[in-house]
Short mmCIF file of C-alpha atoms in Angstrom, two decimals:
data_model
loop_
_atom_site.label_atom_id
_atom_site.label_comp_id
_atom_site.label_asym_id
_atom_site.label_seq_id
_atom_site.Cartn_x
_atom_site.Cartn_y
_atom_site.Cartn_z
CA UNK A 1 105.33 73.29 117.96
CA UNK A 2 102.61 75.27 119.79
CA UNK A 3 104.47 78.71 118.53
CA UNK A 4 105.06 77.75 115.17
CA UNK A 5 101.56 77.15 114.56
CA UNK A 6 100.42 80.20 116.53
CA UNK A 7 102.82 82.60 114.41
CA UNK A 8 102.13 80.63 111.43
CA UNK A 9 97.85 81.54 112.03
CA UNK A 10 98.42 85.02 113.16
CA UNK A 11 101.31 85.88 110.74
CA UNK A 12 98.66 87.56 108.18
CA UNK A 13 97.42 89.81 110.60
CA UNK A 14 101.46 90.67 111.56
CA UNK A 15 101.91 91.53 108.32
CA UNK A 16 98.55 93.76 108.07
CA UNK A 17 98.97 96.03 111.36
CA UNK A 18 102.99 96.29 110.38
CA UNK A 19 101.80 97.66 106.92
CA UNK A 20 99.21 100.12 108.98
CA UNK A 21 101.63 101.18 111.42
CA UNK A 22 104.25 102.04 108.12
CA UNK A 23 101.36 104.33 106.99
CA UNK A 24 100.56 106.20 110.31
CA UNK A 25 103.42 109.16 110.80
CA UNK A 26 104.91 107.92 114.04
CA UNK A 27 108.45 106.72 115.15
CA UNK A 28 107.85 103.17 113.14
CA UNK A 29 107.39 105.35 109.75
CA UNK A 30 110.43 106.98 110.59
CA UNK A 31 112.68 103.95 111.14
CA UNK A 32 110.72 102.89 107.98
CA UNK A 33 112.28 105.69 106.07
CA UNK A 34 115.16 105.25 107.35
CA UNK A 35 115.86 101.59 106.95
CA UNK A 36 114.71 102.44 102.89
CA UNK A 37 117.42 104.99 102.80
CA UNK A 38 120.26 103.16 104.22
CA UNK A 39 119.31 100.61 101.74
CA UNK A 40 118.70 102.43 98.61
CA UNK A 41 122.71 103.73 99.69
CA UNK A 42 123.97 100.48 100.29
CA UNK A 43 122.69 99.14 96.29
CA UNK A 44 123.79 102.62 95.11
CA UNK A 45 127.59 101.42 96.60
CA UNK A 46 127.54 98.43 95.84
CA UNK A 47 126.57 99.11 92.13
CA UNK A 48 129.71 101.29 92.08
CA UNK A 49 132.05 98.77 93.81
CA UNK A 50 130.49 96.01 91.71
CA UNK A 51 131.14 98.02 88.21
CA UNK A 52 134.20 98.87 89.27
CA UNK A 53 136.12 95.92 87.82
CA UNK A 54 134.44 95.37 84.39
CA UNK A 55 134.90 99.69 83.88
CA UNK A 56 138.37 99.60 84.75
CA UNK A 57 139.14 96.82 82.07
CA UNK A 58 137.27 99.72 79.68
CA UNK A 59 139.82 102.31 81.17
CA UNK A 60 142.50 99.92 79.96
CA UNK A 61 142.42 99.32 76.52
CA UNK A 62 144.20 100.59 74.32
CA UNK A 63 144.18 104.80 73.04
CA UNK A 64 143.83 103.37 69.33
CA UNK A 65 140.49 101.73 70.21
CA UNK A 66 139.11 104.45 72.21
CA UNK A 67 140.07 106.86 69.46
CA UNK A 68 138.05 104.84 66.92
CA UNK A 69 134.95 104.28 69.02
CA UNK A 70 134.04 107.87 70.45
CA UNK A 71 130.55 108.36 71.74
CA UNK A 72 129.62 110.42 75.49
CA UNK A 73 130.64 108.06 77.33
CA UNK A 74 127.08 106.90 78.84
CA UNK A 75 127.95 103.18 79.11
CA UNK A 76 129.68 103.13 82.10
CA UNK A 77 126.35 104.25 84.03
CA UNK A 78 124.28 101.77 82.67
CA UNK A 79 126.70 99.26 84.06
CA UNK A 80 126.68 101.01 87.28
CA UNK A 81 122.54 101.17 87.22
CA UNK A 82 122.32 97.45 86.69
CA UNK A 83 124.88 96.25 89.35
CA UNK A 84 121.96 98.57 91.46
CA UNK A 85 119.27 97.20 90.31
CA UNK A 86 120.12 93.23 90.54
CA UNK A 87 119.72 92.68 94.27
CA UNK A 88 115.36 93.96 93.58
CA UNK A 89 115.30 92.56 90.27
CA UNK A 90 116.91 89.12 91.05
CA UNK A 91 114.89 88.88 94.02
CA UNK A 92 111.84 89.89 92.05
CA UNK A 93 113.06 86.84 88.75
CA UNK A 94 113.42 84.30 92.02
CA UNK A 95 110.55 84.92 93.30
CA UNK A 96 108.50 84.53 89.98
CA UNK A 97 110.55 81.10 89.36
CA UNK A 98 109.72 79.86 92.73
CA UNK A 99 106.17 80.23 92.14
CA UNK A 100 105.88 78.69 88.46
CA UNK A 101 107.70 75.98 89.89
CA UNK A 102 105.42 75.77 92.39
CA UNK A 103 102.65 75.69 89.72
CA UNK A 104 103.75 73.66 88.01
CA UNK A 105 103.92 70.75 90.55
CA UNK A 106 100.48 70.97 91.98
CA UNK A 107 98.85 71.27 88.31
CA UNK A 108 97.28 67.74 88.94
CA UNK A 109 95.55 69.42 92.25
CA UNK A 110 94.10 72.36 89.83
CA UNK A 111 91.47 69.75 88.23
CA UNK A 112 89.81 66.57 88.47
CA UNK A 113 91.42 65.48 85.62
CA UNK A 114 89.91 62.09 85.61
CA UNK A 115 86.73 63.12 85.36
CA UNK A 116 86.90 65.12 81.86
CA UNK A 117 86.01 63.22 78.94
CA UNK A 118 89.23 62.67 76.70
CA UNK A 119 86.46 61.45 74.11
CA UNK A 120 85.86 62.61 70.33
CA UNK A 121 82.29 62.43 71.05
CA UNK A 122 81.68 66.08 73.21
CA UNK A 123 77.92 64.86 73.91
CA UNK A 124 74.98 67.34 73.97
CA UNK A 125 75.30 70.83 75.48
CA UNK A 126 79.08 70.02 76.36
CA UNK A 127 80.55 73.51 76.64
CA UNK A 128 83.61 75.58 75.18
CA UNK A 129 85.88 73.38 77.92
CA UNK A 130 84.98 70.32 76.43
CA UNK A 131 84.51 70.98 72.85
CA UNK A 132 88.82 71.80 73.14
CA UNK A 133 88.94 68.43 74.84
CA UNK A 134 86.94 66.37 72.01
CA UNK A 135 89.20 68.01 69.39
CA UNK A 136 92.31 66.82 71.00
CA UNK A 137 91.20 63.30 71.60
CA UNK A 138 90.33 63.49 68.16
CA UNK A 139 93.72 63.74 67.02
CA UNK A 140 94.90 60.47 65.91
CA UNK A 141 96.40 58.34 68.83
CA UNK A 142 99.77 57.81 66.91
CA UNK A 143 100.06 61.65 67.33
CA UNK A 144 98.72 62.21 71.30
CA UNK A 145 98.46 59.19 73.42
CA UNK A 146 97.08 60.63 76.42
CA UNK A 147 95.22 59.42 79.45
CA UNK A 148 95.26 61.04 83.02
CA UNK A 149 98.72 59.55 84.20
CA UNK A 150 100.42 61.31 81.20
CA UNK A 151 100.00 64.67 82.91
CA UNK A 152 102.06 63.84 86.33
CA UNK A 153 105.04 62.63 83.65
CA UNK A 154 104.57 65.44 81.95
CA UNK A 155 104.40 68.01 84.74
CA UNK A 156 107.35 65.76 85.91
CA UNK A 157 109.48 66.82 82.50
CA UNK A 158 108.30 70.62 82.65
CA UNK A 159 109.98 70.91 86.23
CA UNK A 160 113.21 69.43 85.65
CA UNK A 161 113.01 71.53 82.18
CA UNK A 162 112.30 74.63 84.18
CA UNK A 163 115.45 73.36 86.45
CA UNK A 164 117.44 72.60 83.31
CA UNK A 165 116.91 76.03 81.98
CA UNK A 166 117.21 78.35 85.12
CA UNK A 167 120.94 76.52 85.80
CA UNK A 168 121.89 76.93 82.32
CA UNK A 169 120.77 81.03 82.36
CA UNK A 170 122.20 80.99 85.28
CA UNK A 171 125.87 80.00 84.78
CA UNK A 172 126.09 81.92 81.44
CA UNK A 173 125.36 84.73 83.57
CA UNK A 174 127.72 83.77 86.26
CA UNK A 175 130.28 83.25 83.66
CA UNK A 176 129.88 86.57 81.83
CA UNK A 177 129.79 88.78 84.68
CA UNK A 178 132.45 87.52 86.69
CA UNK A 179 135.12 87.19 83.74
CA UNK A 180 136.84 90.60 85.46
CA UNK A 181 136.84 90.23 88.80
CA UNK A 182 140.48 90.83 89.40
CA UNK A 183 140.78 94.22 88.29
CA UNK A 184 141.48 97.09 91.07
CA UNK A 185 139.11 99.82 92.26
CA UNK A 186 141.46 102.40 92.23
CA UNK A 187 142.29 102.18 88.63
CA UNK A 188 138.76 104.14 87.19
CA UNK A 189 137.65 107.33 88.52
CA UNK A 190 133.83 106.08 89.41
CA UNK A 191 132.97 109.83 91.00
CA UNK A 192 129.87 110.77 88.88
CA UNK A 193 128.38 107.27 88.01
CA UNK A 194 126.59 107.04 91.47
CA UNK A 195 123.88 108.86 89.85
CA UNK A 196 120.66 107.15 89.22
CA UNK A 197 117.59 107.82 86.67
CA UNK A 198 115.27 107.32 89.51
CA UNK A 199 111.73 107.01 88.81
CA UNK A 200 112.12 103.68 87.29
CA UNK A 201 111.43 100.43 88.58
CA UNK A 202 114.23 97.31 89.48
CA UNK A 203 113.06 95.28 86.92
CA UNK A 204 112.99 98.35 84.14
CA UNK A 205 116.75 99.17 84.94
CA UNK A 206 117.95 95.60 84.31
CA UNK A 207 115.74 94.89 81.56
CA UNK A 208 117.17 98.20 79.83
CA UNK A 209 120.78 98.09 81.28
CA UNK A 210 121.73 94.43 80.54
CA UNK A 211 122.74 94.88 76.91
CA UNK A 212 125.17 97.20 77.78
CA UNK A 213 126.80 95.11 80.51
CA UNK A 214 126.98 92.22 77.77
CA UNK A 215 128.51 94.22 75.29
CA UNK A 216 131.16 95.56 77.59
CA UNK A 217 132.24 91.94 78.76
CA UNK A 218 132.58 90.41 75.52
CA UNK A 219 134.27 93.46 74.76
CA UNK A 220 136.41 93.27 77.79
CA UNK A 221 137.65 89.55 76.84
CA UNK A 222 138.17 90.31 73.16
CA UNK A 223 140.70 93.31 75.09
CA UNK A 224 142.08 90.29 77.00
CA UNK A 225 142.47 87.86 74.33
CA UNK A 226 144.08 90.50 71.92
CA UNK A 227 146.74 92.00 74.46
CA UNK A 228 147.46 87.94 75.35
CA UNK A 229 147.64 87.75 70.98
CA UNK A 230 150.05 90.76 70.74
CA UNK A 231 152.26 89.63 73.52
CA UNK A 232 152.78 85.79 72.68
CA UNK A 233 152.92 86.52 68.94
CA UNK A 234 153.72 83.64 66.99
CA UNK A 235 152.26 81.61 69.81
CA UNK A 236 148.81 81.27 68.32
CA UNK A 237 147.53 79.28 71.49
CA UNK A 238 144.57 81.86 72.30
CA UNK A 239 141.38 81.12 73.07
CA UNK A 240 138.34 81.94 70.59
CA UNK A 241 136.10 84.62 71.76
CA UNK A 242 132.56 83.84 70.75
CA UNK A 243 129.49 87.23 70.09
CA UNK A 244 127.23 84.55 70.66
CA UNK A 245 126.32 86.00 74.39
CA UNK A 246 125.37 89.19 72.89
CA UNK A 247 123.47 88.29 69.56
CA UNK A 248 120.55 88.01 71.63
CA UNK A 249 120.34 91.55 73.38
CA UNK A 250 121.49 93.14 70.04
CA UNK A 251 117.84 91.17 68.39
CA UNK A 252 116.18 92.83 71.58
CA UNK A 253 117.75 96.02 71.83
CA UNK A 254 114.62 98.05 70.43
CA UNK A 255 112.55 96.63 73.39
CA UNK A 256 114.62 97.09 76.25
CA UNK A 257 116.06 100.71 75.85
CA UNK A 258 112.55 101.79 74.19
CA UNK A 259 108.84 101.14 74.45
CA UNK A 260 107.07 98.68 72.03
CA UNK A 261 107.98 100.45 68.33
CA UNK A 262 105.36 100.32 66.04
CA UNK A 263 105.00 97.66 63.04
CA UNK A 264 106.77 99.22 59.82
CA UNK A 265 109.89 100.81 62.65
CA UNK A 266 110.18 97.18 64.46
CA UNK A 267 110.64 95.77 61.12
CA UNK A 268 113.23 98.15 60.55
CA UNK A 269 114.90 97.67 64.26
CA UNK A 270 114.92 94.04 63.31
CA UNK A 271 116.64 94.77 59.99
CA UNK A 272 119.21 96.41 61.28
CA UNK A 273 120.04 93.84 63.94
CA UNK A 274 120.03 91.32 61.76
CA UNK A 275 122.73 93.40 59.80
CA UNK A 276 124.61 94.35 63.04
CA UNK A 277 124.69 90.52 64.11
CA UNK A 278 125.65 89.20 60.86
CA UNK A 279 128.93 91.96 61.02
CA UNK A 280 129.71 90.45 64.40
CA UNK A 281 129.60 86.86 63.04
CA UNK A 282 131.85 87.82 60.18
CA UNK A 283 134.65 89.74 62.71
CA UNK A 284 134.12 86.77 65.11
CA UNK A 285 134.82 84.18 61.95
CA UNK A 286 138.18 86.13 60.63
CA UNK A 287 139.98 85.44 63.80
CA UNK A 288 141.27 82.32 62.59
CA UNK A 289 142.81 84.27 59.71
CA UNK A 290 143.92 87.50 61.26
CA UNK A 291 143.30 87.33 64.93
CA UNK A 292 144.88 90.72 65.68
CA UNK A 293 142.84 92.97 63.39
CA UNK A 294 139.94 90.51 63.99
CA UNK A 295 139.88 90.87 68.08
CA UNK A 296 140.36 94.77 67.14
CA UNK A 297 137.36 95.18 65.09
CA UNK A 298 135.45 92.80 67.65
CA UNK A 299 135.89 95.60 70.61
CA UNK A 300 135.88 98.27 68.55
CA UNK A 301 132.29 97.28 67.10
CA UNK A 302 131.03 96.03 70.87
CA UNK A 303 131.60 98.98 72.43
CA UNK A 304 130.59 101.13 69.84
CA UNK A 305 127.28 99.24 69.94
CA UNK A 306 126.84 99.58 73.37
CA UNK A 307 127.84 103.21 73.51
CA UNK A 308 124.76 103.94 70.99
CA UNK A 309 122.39 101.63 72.59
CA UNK A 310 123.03 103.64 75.68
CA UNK A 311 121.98 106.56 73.70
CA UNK A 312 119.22 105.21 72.40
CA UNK A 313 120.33 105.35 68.95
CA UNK A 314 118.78 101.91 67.84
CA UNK A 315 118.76 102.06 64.34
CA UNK A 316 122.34 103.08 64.24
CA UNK A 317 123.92 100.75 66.51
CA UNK A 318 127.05 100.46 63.35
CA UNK A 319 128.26 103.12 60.82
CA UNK A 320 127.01 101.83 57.06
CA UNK A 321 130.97 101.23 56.15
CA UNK A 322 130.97 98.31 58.50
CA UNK A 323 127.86 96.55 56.63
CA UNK A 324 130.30 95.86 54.19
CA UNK A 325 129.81 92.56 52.04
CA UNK A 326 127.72 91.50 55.38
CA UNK A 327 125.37 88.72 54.80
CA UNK A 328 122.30 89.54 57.62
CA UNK A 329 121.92 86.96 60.14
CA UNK A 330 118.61 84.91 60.24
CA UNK A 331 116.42 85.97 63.84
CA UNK A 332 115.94 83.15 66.11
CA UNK A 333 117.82 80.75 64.08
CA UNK A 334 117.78 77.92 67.26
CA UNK A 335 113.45 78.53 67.53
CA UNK A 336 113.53 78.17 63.70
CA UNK A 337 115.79 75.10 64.09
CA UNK A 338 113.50 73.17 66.06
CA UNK A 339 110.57 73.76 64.39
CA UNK A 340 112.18 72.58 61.09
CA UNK A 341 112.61 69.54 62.71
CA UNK A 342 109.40 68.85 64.69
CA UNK A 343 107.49 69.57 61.12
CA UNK A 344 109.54 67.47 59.26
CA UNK A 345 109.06 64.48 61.49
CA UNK A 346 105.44 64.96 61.77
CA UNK A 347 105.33 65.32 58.06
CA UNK A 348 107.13 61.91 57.61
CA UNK A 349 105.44 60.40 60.48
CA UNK A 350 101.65 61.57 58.79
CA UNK A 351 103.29 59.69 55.93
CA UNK A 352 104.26 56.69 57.32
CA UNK A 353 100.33 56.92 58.63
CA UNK A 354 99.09 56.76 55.23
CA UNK A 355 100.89 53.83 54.35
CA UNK A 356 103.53 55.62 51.64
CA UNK A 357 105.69 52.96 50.72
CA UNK A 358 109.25 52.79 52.47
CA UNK A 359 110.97 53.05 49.33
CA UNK A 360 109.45 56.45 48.57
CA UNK A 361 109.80 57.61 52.12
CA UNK A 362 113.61 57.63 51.59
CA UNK A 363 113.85 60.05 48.73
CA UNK A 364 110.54 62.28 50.05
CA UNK A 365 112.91 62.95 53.54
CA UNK A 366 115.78 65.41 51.99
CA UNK A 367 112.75 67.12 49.87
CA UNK A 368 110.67 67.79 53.19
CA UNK A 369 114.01 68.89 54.88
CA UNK A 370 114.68 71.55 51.76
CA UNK A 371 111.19 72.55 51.30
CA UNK A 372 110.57 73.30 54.83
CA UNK A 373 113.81 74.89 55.52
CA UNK A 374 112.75 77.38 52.58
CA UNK A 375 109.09 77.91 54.07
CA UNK A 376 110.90 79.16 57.06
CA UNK A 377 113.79 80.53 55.84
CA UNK A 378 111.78 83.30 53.97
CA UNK A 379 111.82 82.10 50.59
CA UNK A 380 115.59 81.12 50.06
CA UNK A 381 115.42 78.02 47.40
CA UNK A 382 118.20 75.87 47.00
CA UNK A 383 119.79 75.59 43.39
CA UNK A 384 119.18 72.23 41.28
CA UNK A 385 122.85 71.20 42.50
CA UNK A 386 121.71 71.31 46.04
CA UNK A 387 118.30 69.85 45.31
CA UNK A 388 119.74 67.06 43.44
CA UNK A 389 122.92 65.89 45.62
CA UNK A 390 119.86 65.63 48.38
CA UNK A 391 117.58 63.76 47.17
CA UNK A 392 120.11 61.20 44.99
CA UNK A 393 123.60 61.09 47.53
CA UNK A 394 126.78 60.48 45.52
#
């Protein structure tokens, strides 16, 4: 016990001389330098053995598909530069989890929370701090029942939220990396993809190289799914391959492969993503009706998308032909979701307040829904059919 707590106390000062002695040229900087080598070589091979199945799935697919994508052939490094990068950026994403978990369970240490006055009334010479506080307890207590208790069950809900959300991120991952595992080294000539843009940081490289590695694995199933289509044929027992996975590094792709775009070109970036996305949706939707051509067209368009994202060619992810009768998808369509429905309930529930009558309320709750569906759906009004077979059901 004795030890722990002596190494424990003189740890810090461990950690100072061993960051002195790095500094001073010496024998200790040299095995310093060395150790960094051996390890930048071991995530340079194991970037290269980790790639290796997902790019030999690319090496497979048919001559008809590569012949109708085209490119220079840059996506296989970005897969090769994120495999690289994970082991320093994953540690880096753990690390920064670990401590806003840890935050976020000693939040009732941060403050004597008792002591603040939750009171309408800020009193004389109260402060910015308090001023905020009087104008939430001045929200009506049907809206924000709070006392000093409600913020250990809250910071209660934000941690297993946090907990919630990290498992789910992390199992989508899981599941869309690993899908091609089984696939041999030997089948993809990887000489020339060891190369890395150095200069940039872990977290830059798989911030900037994820897109392409989600593009290439949905594009690798749809492969899978379609060879499984065109071998089985008329067994239509085939899974569904969904773009969802992807639809949200296509709505980011102008931040991650380039700095922050200004106003008037982000608005076009998000344009065309919107138009890119909404071609996915309608290849994903025909492959009820023509799964064949439908899978096709689904890895055609992924990896032609990923091919120009690796070339930075944001605003040109699809040729114009395939914008075809292509209805643009709505951005953040699950964020715009929500708040739909937190405003309509507080809408009804500030009517309910006011003492509307419960006979009105009924007909007032598809009229909310529509009107503030259109508010945040950028102006799209439903016709008098639609407006009418709301608010009176048949």
């Amino acid at each position: 016990m004795f030890t722990i707590a002596l190494v424990g106390v003189l740890s810090p000062w461990l950690v100072l001389v061993g960051m002195l002695l790095l500094l001073i040229p010496g024998p200790i900087q040299r095995w310093g330098s060395a150790s960094w080598e051996r390890f930048e070589r071991w995530r340079a091979d194991s970037g290269v053995r980790r790639a290796a199945p997902l790019l030999t799935q690319m090496l497979l697919l048919p001559p008809r598909i590569h012949d109708r994508v085209g490119g220079n052939g840059l996506a296989p490094s970005y897969v090769v530069r994120w495999w690289r990068a994970l082991p320093v950026a994953g540690s880096i994403k753990t690390l920064r989890f670990a401590v806003l978990l840890f935050i976020v369970l000693h939040v009732e240490d941060m403050a004597d929370w008792e002591h603040l006055r939750w009171s309408a009334d800020p009193g004389p010479q109260s402060g910015l701090v308090q001023e905020l506080l009087s104008g939430f307890a001045a929200l009506p207590t049907a809206v924000l029942p709070w006392d000093s208790s409600a913020i250990g069950r809250v910071t209660k809900l934000l941690f297993w939220a946090l907990i919630l959300t990290a498992e789910v991120r992390l199992i989508k991952s899981t599941n869309l990396i690993g899908s091609g595992r089984g696939a041999t080294l030997s089948a993809y000539d990887l000489e020339g993809l060891t190369k890395y843009a150095d200069r940039e940081s872990a977290r830059a490289e798989d911030r900037r190289c994820w897109p392409v590695v989600a593009l290439l694995t949905v594009a690798a199933q749809c492969a899978v799914v379609l060879r499984r289509w065109e071998e089985t044929q008329p067994d239509c027992q085939i899974p569904r391959v969904s773009v969802q996975p992807v639809e949200r590094a296509i709505w980011r792709a102008h931040r991650t492969r380039r700095a922050r775009a200004r106003r008037h070109n982000e608005h076009q970036f998000k344009a065309h993503a919107a138009l890119v996305v909404g071609a996915l949706r309608k290849a994903e939707a025909r492959q009820d009706s023509d799964p064949g051509r439908a899978l096709e067209d689904l890895t055609v368009m992924l990896l032609t998308i990923a091919e120009r994202y690796a070339e930075g060619r944001i605003d040109d992810l699809l040729d114009a032909d395939q914008f075809a009768d292509v209805v643009p998808a709505a951005p953040r369509e699950r964020i715009r979701g929500v708040v739909v429905g937190l405003t309509v309930v507080l809408v009804m529930a500030g009517a309910a307040v006011l003492g509307l009558p419960e006979a009105a309320l009924i007909p007032l709750l598809p009229v909310v829904v529509v009107f503030v569906a259109v508010v945040f759906n950028r102006g799209r009004v439903p016709t008098v059919g639609q407006f009418t077979d709301l608010i009176i059901p048949r």
